[in-house]
Amino acid sequence: MPLQPSDRTKLDPTEDTVFYGLPRFVTHVDEGFIQQLTDLYRERLKPQTRILDLMSSWVSHLPDEIEFAHVEGHGLNAEELARNPRLNHYFTQDLNQDPKLPLPDQSFDAVLNTVSVQYLQYPEAIFSEIHRVLKPGGIAIVSFSNRMFYQKAIQAWRDSSEEYRVELVKRYFTSVPGFPEPEAIARRAQVPSFLQMLGVAGGDPFYAVIAQRV
């Protein structure tokens, strides 16, 4: 198991449904990150396939010119999901309370998770579910930066370096039989993190871990 019990703790232990009860119609990363993510989706996702956008919100950052057969959204705030124009259907569920997805086996060609993996307290269970709902040959793309709701991120994430967080997500994948060694993309920010916190522009770092179901 990649995580110990203490690694899973949060500074704010209240249920996530309370914290995310009000909609936030904002983006949590900068335009540079969003462009890199959309470019990655453009490169790796195929038209007319079935996509699961896990832990989504009011925007999915999918390329406008690519049409998909179905985009299923999941999140915690129904108002945000209802505003997302790329979703054909959505459902709400607290994955830290119930990690079992109400979705059929091998029903998606791709599973996406954007700037949310840091909030999963039982990522091994969720990544097992990602594997279950992916078709053979299907792809999972987990992307993140260095931003977070600090009080809701798990301790293993809060206390780690950016490099270790990449390794942590890779371990989430390899903890599940059927996921081979994942690919990692790491593009660090152009300015130190303490200057970013002071508002100095330099671009959010961009990280993505990508795995394909055998």
PDB file of C-alpha atoms in Angstrom:
ATOM      1  CA  MET A   1       0.000   0.000   0.000  1.00  0.00           C
ATOM      2  CA  PRO A   2       1.505   3.376  -0.981  1.00  0.00           C
ATOM      3  CA  LEU A   3       0.036   5.183   2.045  1.00  0.00           C
ATOM      4  CA  GLN A   4       0.053   4.698   5.809  1.00  0.00           C
ATOM      5  CA  PRO A   5      -2.950   5.762   7.927  1.00  0.00           C
ATOM      6  CA  SER A   6      -1.259   9.012   8.963  1.00  0.00           C
ATOM      7  CA  ASP A   7      -0.568   9.855   5.302  1.00  0.00           C
ATOM      8  CA  ARG A   8      -4.302   9.947   4.596  1.00  0.00           C
ATOM      9  CA  THR A   9      -5.202  12.572   7.202  1.00  0.00           C
ATOM     10  CA  LYS A  10      -6.434  16.077   6.390  1.00  0.00           C
ATOM     11  CA  LEU A  11      -6.215  19.279   8.384  1.00  0.00           C
ATOM     12  CA  ASP A  12      -9.943  19.725   7.832  1.00  0.00           C
ATOM     13  CA  PRO A  13     -11.534  16.345   8.643  1.00  0.00           C
ATOM     14  CA  THR A  14     -15.113  17.385   7.918  1.00  0.00           C
ATOM     15  CA  GLU A  15     -16.888  15.604   5.072  1.00  0.00           C
ATOM     16  CA  ASP A  16     -15.889  16.894   1.653  1.00  0.00           C
ATOM     17  CA  THR A  17     -19.526  17.421   0.694  1.00  0.00           C
ATOM     18  CA  VAL A  18     -19.614  20.287   3.210  1.00  0.00           C
ATOM     19  CA  PHE A  19     -16.458  21.981   1.906  1.00  0.00           C
ATOM     20  CA  TYR A  20     -17.583  21.696  -1.720  1.00  0.00           C
ATOM     21  CA  GLY A  21     -21.226  22.512  -1.014  1.00  0.00           C
ATOM     22  CA  LEU A  22     -21.011  25.942  -2.671  1.00  0.00           C
ATOM     23  CA  PRO A  23     -20.024  26.137  -6.354  1.00  0.00           C
ATOM     24  CA  ARG A  24     -16.696  27.688  -7.364  1.00  0.00           C
ATOM     25  CA  PHE A  25     -16.824  28.934 -10.946  1.00  0.00           C
ATOM     26  CA  VAL A  26     -13.094  29.541 -11.163  1.00  0.00           C
ATOM     27  CA  THR A  27     -10.096  27.693 -12.565  1.00  0.00           C
ATOM     28  CA  HIS A  28      -7.516  26.499 -10.051  1.00  0.00           C
ATOM     29  CA  VAL A  29      -4.511  26.667 -12.397  1.00  0.00           C
ATOM     30  CA  ASP A  30      -3.233  29.287 -14.807  1.00  0.00           C
ATOM     31  CA  GLU A  31      -3.757  29.571 -18.558  1.00  0.00           C
ATOM     32  CA  GLY A  32      -0.378  28.023 -19.308  1.00  0.00           C
ATOM     33  CA  PHE A  33      -1.260  24.882 -17.390  1.00  0.00           C
ATOM     34  CA  ILE A  34      -4.684  24.691 -19.057  1.00  0.00           C
ATOM     35  CA  GLN A  35      -3.151  25.030 -22.527  1.00  0.00           C
ATOM     36  CA  GLN A  36      -0.627  22.271 -21.834  1.00  0.00           C
ATOM     37  CA  LEU A  37      -3.391  20.016 -20.540  1.00  0.00           C
ATOM     38  CA  THR A  38      -5.636  20.642 -23.546  1.00  0.00           C
ATOM     39  CA  ASP A  39      -2.690  19.970 -25.859  1.00  0.00           C
ATOM     40  CA  LEU A  40      -2.019  16.693 -24.044  1.00  0.00           C
ATOM     41  CA  TYR A  41      -5.673  15.672 -24.414  1.00  0.00           C
ATOM     42  CA  ARG A  42      -5.522  16.612 -28.105  1.00  0.00           C
ATOM     43  CA  GLU A  43      -2.513  14.322 -28.517  1.00  0.00           C
ATOM     44  CA  ARG A  44      -3.699  11.339 -26.471  1.00  0.00           C
ATOM     45  CA  LEU A  45      -7.503  11.224 -26.747  1.00  0.00           C
ATOM     46  CA  LYS A  46      -9.305   9.912 -29.811  1.00  0.00           C
ATOM     47  CA  PRO A  47     -12.539  11.203 -31.371  1.00  0.00           C
ATOM     48  CA  GLN A  48     -15.783   9.333 -30.798  1.00  0.00           C
ATOM     49  CA  THR A  49     -14.543   7.589 -27.673  1.00  0.00           C
ATOM     50  CA  ARG A  50     -16.058   7.422 -24.197  1.00  0.00           C
ATOM     51  CA  ILE A  51     -14.466   9.674 -21.567  1.00  0.00           C
ATOM     52  CA  LEU A  52     -14.842   9.703 -17.772  1.00  0.00           C
ATOM     53  CA  ASP A  53     -13.911  13.059 -16.236  1.00  0.00           C
ATOM     54  CA  LEU A  54     -13.375  12.101 -12.602  1.00  0.00           C
ATOM     55  CA  MET A  55     -13.579  14.789  -9.904  1.00  0.00           C
ATOM     56  CA  SER A  56     -14.631  17.312 -12.530  1.00  0.00           C
ATOM     57  CA  SER A  57     -16.222  20.743 -12.249  1.00  0.00           C
ATOM     58  CA  TRP A  58     -17.704  23.361 -14.596  1.00  0.00           C
ATOM     59  CA  VAL A  59     -14.947  22.970 -17.203  1.00  0.00           C
ATOM     60  CA  SER A  60     -13.120  19.895 -18.530  1.00  0.00           C
ATOM     61  CA  HIS A  61     -10.381  21.503 -20.691  1.00  0.00           C
ATOM     62  CA  LEU A  62     -11.084  19.110 -23.569  1.00  0.00           C
ATOM     63  CA  PRO A  63     -10.170  20.307 -27.089  1.00  0.00           C
ATOM     64  CA  ASP A  64     -13.125  22.108 -28.639  1.00  0.00           C
ATOM     65  CA  GLU A  65     -12.618  20.541 -32.042  1.00  0.00           C
ATOM     66  CA  ILE A  66     -12.744  16.911 -30.887  1.00  0.00           C
ATOM     67  CA  GLU A  67     -16.145  15.261 -30.602  1.00  0.00           C
ATOM     68  CA  PHE A  68     -16.476  12.364 -28.189  1.00  0.00           C
ATOM     69  CA  ALA A  69     -19.109   9.638 -28.170  1.00  0.00           C
ATOM     70  CA  HIS A  70     -19.872  10.329 -24.494  1.00  0.00           C
ATOM     71  CA  VAL A  71     -18.324  12.363 -21.689  1.00  0.00           C
ATOM     72  CA  GLU A  72     -19.372  11.285 -18.206  1.00  0.00           C
ATOM     73  CA  GLY A  73     -18.694  13.737 -15.418  1.00  0.00           C
ATOM     74  CA  HIS A  74     -18.234  13.101 -11.728  1.00  0.00           C
ATOM     75  CA  GLY A  75     -17.795  15.590  -8.922  1.00  0.00           C
ATOM     76  CA  LEU A  76     -19.097  16.857  -5.618  1.00  0.00           C
ATOM     77  CA  ASN A  77     -21.037  19.938  -6.697  1.00  0.00           C
ATOM     78  CA  ALA A  78     -23.996  19.366  -9.004  1.00  0.00           C
ATOM     79  CA  GLU A  79     -24.291  23.068  -9.856  1.00  0.00           C
ATOM     80  CA  GLU A  80     -20.742  23.135 -11.212  1.00  0.00           C
ATOM     81  CA  LEU A  81     -21.238  19.945 -13.203  1.00  0.00           C
ATOM     82  CA  ALA A  82     -24.505  21.218 -14.678  1.00  0.00           C
ATOM     83  CA  ARG A  83     -22.605  24.222 -16.103  1.00  0.00           C
ATOM     84  CA  ASN A  84     -20.013  22.032 -17.860  1.00  0.00           C
ATOM     85  CA  PRO A  85     -20.907  22.063 -21.586  1.00  0.00           C
ATOM     86  CA  ARG A  86     -18.790  19.003 -22.433  1.00  0.00           C
ATOM     87  CA  LEU A  87     -20.608  16.594 -20.144  1.00  0.00           C
ATOM     88  CA  ASN A  88     -23.300  14.350 -21.602  1.00  0.00           C
ATOM     89  CA  HIS A  89     -24.186  13.093 -18.132  1.00  0.00           C
ATOM     90  CA  TYR A  90     -22.873  13.546 -14.615  1.00  0.00           C
ATOM     91  CA  PHE A  91     -23.235  12.202 -11.097  1.00  0.00           C
ATOM     92  CA  THR A  92     -22.109  13.342  -7.646  1.00  0.00           C
ATOM     93  CA  GLN A  93     -20.324  11.120  -5.159  1.00  0.00           C
ATOM     94  CA  ASP A  94     -17.852  11.568  -2.294  1.00  0.00           C
ATOM     95  CA  LEU A  95     -15.070   9.169  -3.245  1.00  0.00           C
ATOM     96  CA  ASN A  96     -13.517   9.412   0.219  1.00  0.00           C
ATOM     97  CA  GLN A  97     -16.725   7.990   1.658  1.00  0.00           C
ATOM     98  CA  ASP A  98     -17.598   5.565  -1.156  1.00  0.00           C
ATOM     99  CA  PRO A  99     -14.886   4.725  -3.706  1.00  0.00           C
ATOM    100  CA  LYS A 100     -17.047   2.332  -5.737  1.00  0.00           C
ATOM    101  CA  LEU A 101     -18.026   3.989  -9.017  1.00  0.00           C
ATOM    102  CA  PRO A 102     -21.600   3.277 -10.243  1.00  0.00           C
ATOM    103  CA  LEU A 103     -20.299   2.485 -13.709  1.00  0.00           C
ATOM    104  CA  PRO A 104     -20.015  -0.751 -15.716  1.00  0.00           C
ATOM    105  CA  ASP A 105     -16.767  -2.645 -16.185  1.00  0.00           C
ATOM    106  CA  GLN A 106     -14.682  -1.699 -19.224  1.00  0.00           C
ATOM    107  CA  SER A 107     -17.033   1.104 -20.261  1.00  0.00           C
ATOM    108  CA  PHE A 108     -14.584   3.962 -20.977  1.00  0.00           C
ATOM    109  CA  ASP A 109     -11.715   4.559 -23.353  1.00  0.00           C
ATOM    110  CA  ALA A 110     -10.137   7.209 -21.117  1.00  0.00           C
ATOM    111  CA  VAL A 111     -10.347   8.384 -17.512  1.00  0.00           C
ATOM    112  CA  LEU A 112      -9.190  11.908 -16.671  1.00  0.00           C
ATOM    113  CA  ASN A 113      -8.433  13.490 -13.315  1.00  0.00           C
ATOM    114  CA  THR A 114      -7.397  17.138 -13.211  1.00  0.00           C
ATOM    115  CA  VAL A 115      -5.831  18.883 -10.192  1.00  0.00           C
ATOM    116  CA  SER A 116      -7.777  16.717  -7.733  1.00  0.00           C
ATOM    117  CA  VAL A 117      -5.720  13.621  -6.984  1.00  0.00           C
ATOM    118  CA  GLN A 118      -4.268  15.299  -3.874  1.00  0.00           C
ATOM    119  CA  TYR A 119      -7.634  15.043  -2.089  1.00  0.00           C
ATOM    120  CA  LEU A 120      -8.040  11.251  -2.359  1.00  0.00           C
ATOM    121  CA  GLN A 121      -7.640   9.533   0.998  1.00  0.00           C
ATOM    122  CA  TYR A 122      -7.897   6.031  -0.470  1.00  0.00           C
ATOM    123  CA  PRO A 123      -6.294   6.424  -3.887  1.00  0.00           C
ATOM    124  CA  GLU A 124      -5.532   2.704  -4.150  1.00  0.00           C
ATOM    125  CA  ALA A 125      -9.268   1.979  -4.202  1.00  0.00           C
ATOM    126  CA  ILE A 126      -9.980   4.745  -6.711  1.00  0.00           C
ATOM    127  CA  PHE A 127      -7.181   3.704  -9.061  1.00  0.00           C
ATOM    128  CA  SER A 128      -8.476   0.148  -8.890  1.00  0.00           C
ATOM    129  CA  GLU A 129     -11.866   1.503  -9.963  1.00  0.00           C
ATOM    130  CA  ILE A 130     -10.217   3.478 -12.772  1.00  0.00           C
ATOM    131  CA  HIS A 131      -8.683   0.236 -13.999  1.00  0.00           C
ATOM    132  CA  ARG A 132     -12.014  -1.560 -13.728  1.00  0.00           C
ATOM    133  CA  VAL A 133     -13.987   0.931 -15.822  1.00  0.00           C
ATOM    134  CA  LEU A 134     -11.285   1.314 -18.491  1.00  0.00           C
ATOM    135  CA  LYS A 135     -11.449  -0.802 -21.608  1.00  0.00           C
ATOM    136  CA  PRO A 136      -8.333  -2.869 -22.403  1.00  0.00           C
ATOM    137  CA  GLY A 137      -5.906  -0.438 -23.994  1.00  0.00           C
ATOM    138  CA  GLY A 138      -7.715   2.483 -22.373  1.00  0.00           C
ATOM    139  CA  ILE A 139      -5.728   5.416 -20.999  1.00  0.00           C
ATOM    140  CA  ALA A 140      -5.775   7.252 -17.677  1.00  0.00           C
ATOM    141  CA  ILE A 141      -4.369  10.777 -17.393  1.00  0.00           C
ATOM    142  CA  VAL A 142      -3.853  12.323 -13.948  1.00  0.00           C
ATOM    143  CA  SER A 143      -2.680  15.939 -14.054  1.00  0.00           C
ATOM    144  CA  PHE A 144      -1.748  18.307 -11.243  1.00  0.00           C
ATOM    145  CA  SER A 145       0.242  21.396 -10.359  1.00  0.00           C
ATOM    146  CA  ASN A 146       1.466  22.677  -7.002  1.00  0.00           C
ATOM    147  CA  ARG A 147      -1.793  24.372  -6.024  1.00  0.00           C
ATOM    148  CA  MET A 148      -4.281  22.841  -3.612  1.00  0.00           C
ATOM    149  CA  PHE A 149      -6.849  23.506  -0.947  1.00  0.00           C
ATOM    150  CA  TYR A 150      -4.235  22.936   1.736  1.00  0.00           C
ATOM    151  CA  GLN A 151      -6.689  21.956   4.447  1.00  0.00           C
ATOM    152  CA  LYS A 152      -8.240  19.288   2.226  1.00  0.00           C
ATOM    153  CA  ALA A 153      -5.100  17.723   0.759  1.00  0.00           C
ATOM    154  CA  ILE A 154      -3.861  14.557   2.425  1.00  0.00           C
ATOM    155  CA  GLN A 155      -0.740  14.736   4.574  1.00  0.00           C
ATOM    156  CA  ALA A 156       1.326  12.646   2.148  1.00  0.00           C
ATOM    157  CA  TRP A 157       0.734  15.338  -0.466  1.00  0.00           C
ATOM    158  CA  ARG A 158       1.098  18.386   1.767  1.00  0.00           C
ATOM    159  CA  ASP A 159       4.413  17.235   3.194  1.00  0.00           C
ATOM    160  CA  SER A 160       5.987  16.145  -0.101  1.00  0.00           C
ATOM    161  CA  SER A 161       8.119  17.803  -2.742  1.00  0.00           C
ATOM    162  CA  GLU A 162       6.732  18.221  -6.238  1.00  0.00           C
ATOM    163  CA  GLU A 163       9.065  15.470  -7.470  1.00  0.00           C
ATOM    164  CA  TYR A 164       7.824  13.063  -4.809  1.00  0.00           C
ATOM    165  CA  ARG A 165       4.202  13.799  -5.704  1.00  0.00           C
ATOM    166  CA  VAL A 166       4.899  12.572  -9.231  1.00  0.00           C
ATOM    167  CA  GLU A 167       6.379   9.379  -7.814  1.00  0.00           C
ATOM    168  CA  LEU A 168       3.418   9.030  -5.463  1.00  0.00           C
ATOM    169  CA  VAL A 169       0.906   9.107  -8.320  1.00  0.00           C
ATOM    170  CA  LYS A 170       3.020   6.623 -10.239  1.00  0.00           C
ATOM    171  CA  ARG A 171       2.835   4.329  -7.200  1.00  0.00           C
ATOM    172  CA  TYR A 172      -0.942   4.712  -7.121  1.00  0.00           C
ATOM    173  CA  PHE A 173      -1.029   3.259 -10.626  1.00  0.00           C
ATOM    174  CA  THR A 174       1.472   0.471 -10.029  1.00  0.00           C
ATOM    175  CA  SER A 175      -0.355  -0.603  -6.863  1.00  0.00           C
ATOM    176  CA  VAL A 176      -3.085  -1.913  -9.188  1.00  0.00           C
ATOM    177  CA  PRO A 177      -2.361  -5.125 -11.112  1.00  0.00           C
ATOM    178  CA  GLY A 178      -2.986  -4.445 -14.782  1.00  0.00           C
ATOM    179  CA  PHE A 179      -1.374  -1.031 -14.921  1.00  0.00           C
ATOM    180  CA  PRO A 180       2.202  -1.118 -16.234  1.00  0.00           C
ATOM    181  CA  GLU A 181       4.842   1.442 -15.279  1.00  0.00           C
ATOM    182  CA  PRO A 182       3.255   4.811 -16.102  1.00  0.00           C
ATOM    183  CA  GLU A 183       4.687   7.671 -18.099  1.00  0.00           C
ATOM    184  CA  ALA A 184       5.347  10.960 -16.315  1.00  0.00           C
ATOM    185  CA  ILE A 185       5.513  14.480 -17.716  1.00  0.00           C
ATOM    186  CA  ALA A 186       7.148  17.062 -15.448  1.00  0.00           C
ATOM    187  CA  ARG A 187       7.513  20.714 -16.421  1.00  0.00           C
ATOM    188  CA  ARG A 188       8.539  22.853 -13.510  1.00  0.00           C
ATOM    189  CA  ALA A 189       7.607  26.499 -13.030  1.00  0.00           C
ATOM    190  CA  GLN A 190       9.977  29.137 -14.328  1.00  0.00           C
ATOM    191  CA  VAL A 191      10.155  30.962 -10.990  1.00  0.00           C
ATOM    192  CA  PRO A 192      10.644  29.576  -7.459  1.00  0.00           C
ATOM    193  CA  SER A 193       7.494  28.559  -5.613  1.00  0.00           C
ATOM    194  CA  PHE A 194       7.911  31.196  -2.876  1.00  0.00           C
ATOM    195  CA  LEU A 195       7.865  33.920  -5.555  1.00  0.00           C
ATOM    196  CA  GLN A 196       4.744  32.369  -7.076  1.00  0.00           C
ATOM    197  CA  MET A 197       3.049  32.627  -3.691  1.00  0.00           C
ATOM    198  CA  LEU A 198       3.969  36.329  -3.651  1.00  0.00           C
ATOM    199  CA  GLY A 199       2.207  36.763  -6.972  1.00  0.00           C
ATOM    200  CA  VAL A 200       5.213  36.803  -9.307  1.00  0.00           C
ATOM    201  CA  ALA A 201       4.160  35.506 -12.724  1.00  0.00           C
ATOM    202  CA  GLY A 202       6.083  32.564 -14.098  1.00  0.00           C
ATOM    203  CA  GLY A 203       3.606  29.873 -14.911  1.00  0.00           C
ATOM    204  CA  ASP A 204       2.244  27.027 -12.842  1.00  0.00           C
ATOM    205  CA  PRO A 205       4.243  23.804 -13.003  1.00  0.00           C
ATOM    206  CA  PHE A 206       2.612  21.097 -15.101  1.00  0.00           C
ATOM    207  CA  TYR A 207       2.675  17.457 -14.112  1.00  0.00           C
ATOM    208  CA  ALA A 208       0.851  14.523 -15.675  1.00  0.00           C
ATOM    209  CA  VAL A 209       1.071  10.801 -15.001  1.00  0.00           C
ATOM    210  CA  ILE A 210      -0.288   8.604 -17.777  1.00  0.00           C
ATOM    211  CA  ALA A 211      -0.986   4.880 -17.741  1.00  0.00           C
ATOM    212  CA  GLN A 212      -2.610   2.489 -20.164  1.00  0.00           C
ATOM    213  CA  ARG A 213      -4.622  -0.501 -19.056  1.00  0.00           C
ATOM    214  CA  VAL A 214      -3.151  -3.767 -20.273  1.00  0.00           C
TER     215      VAL A 214
END
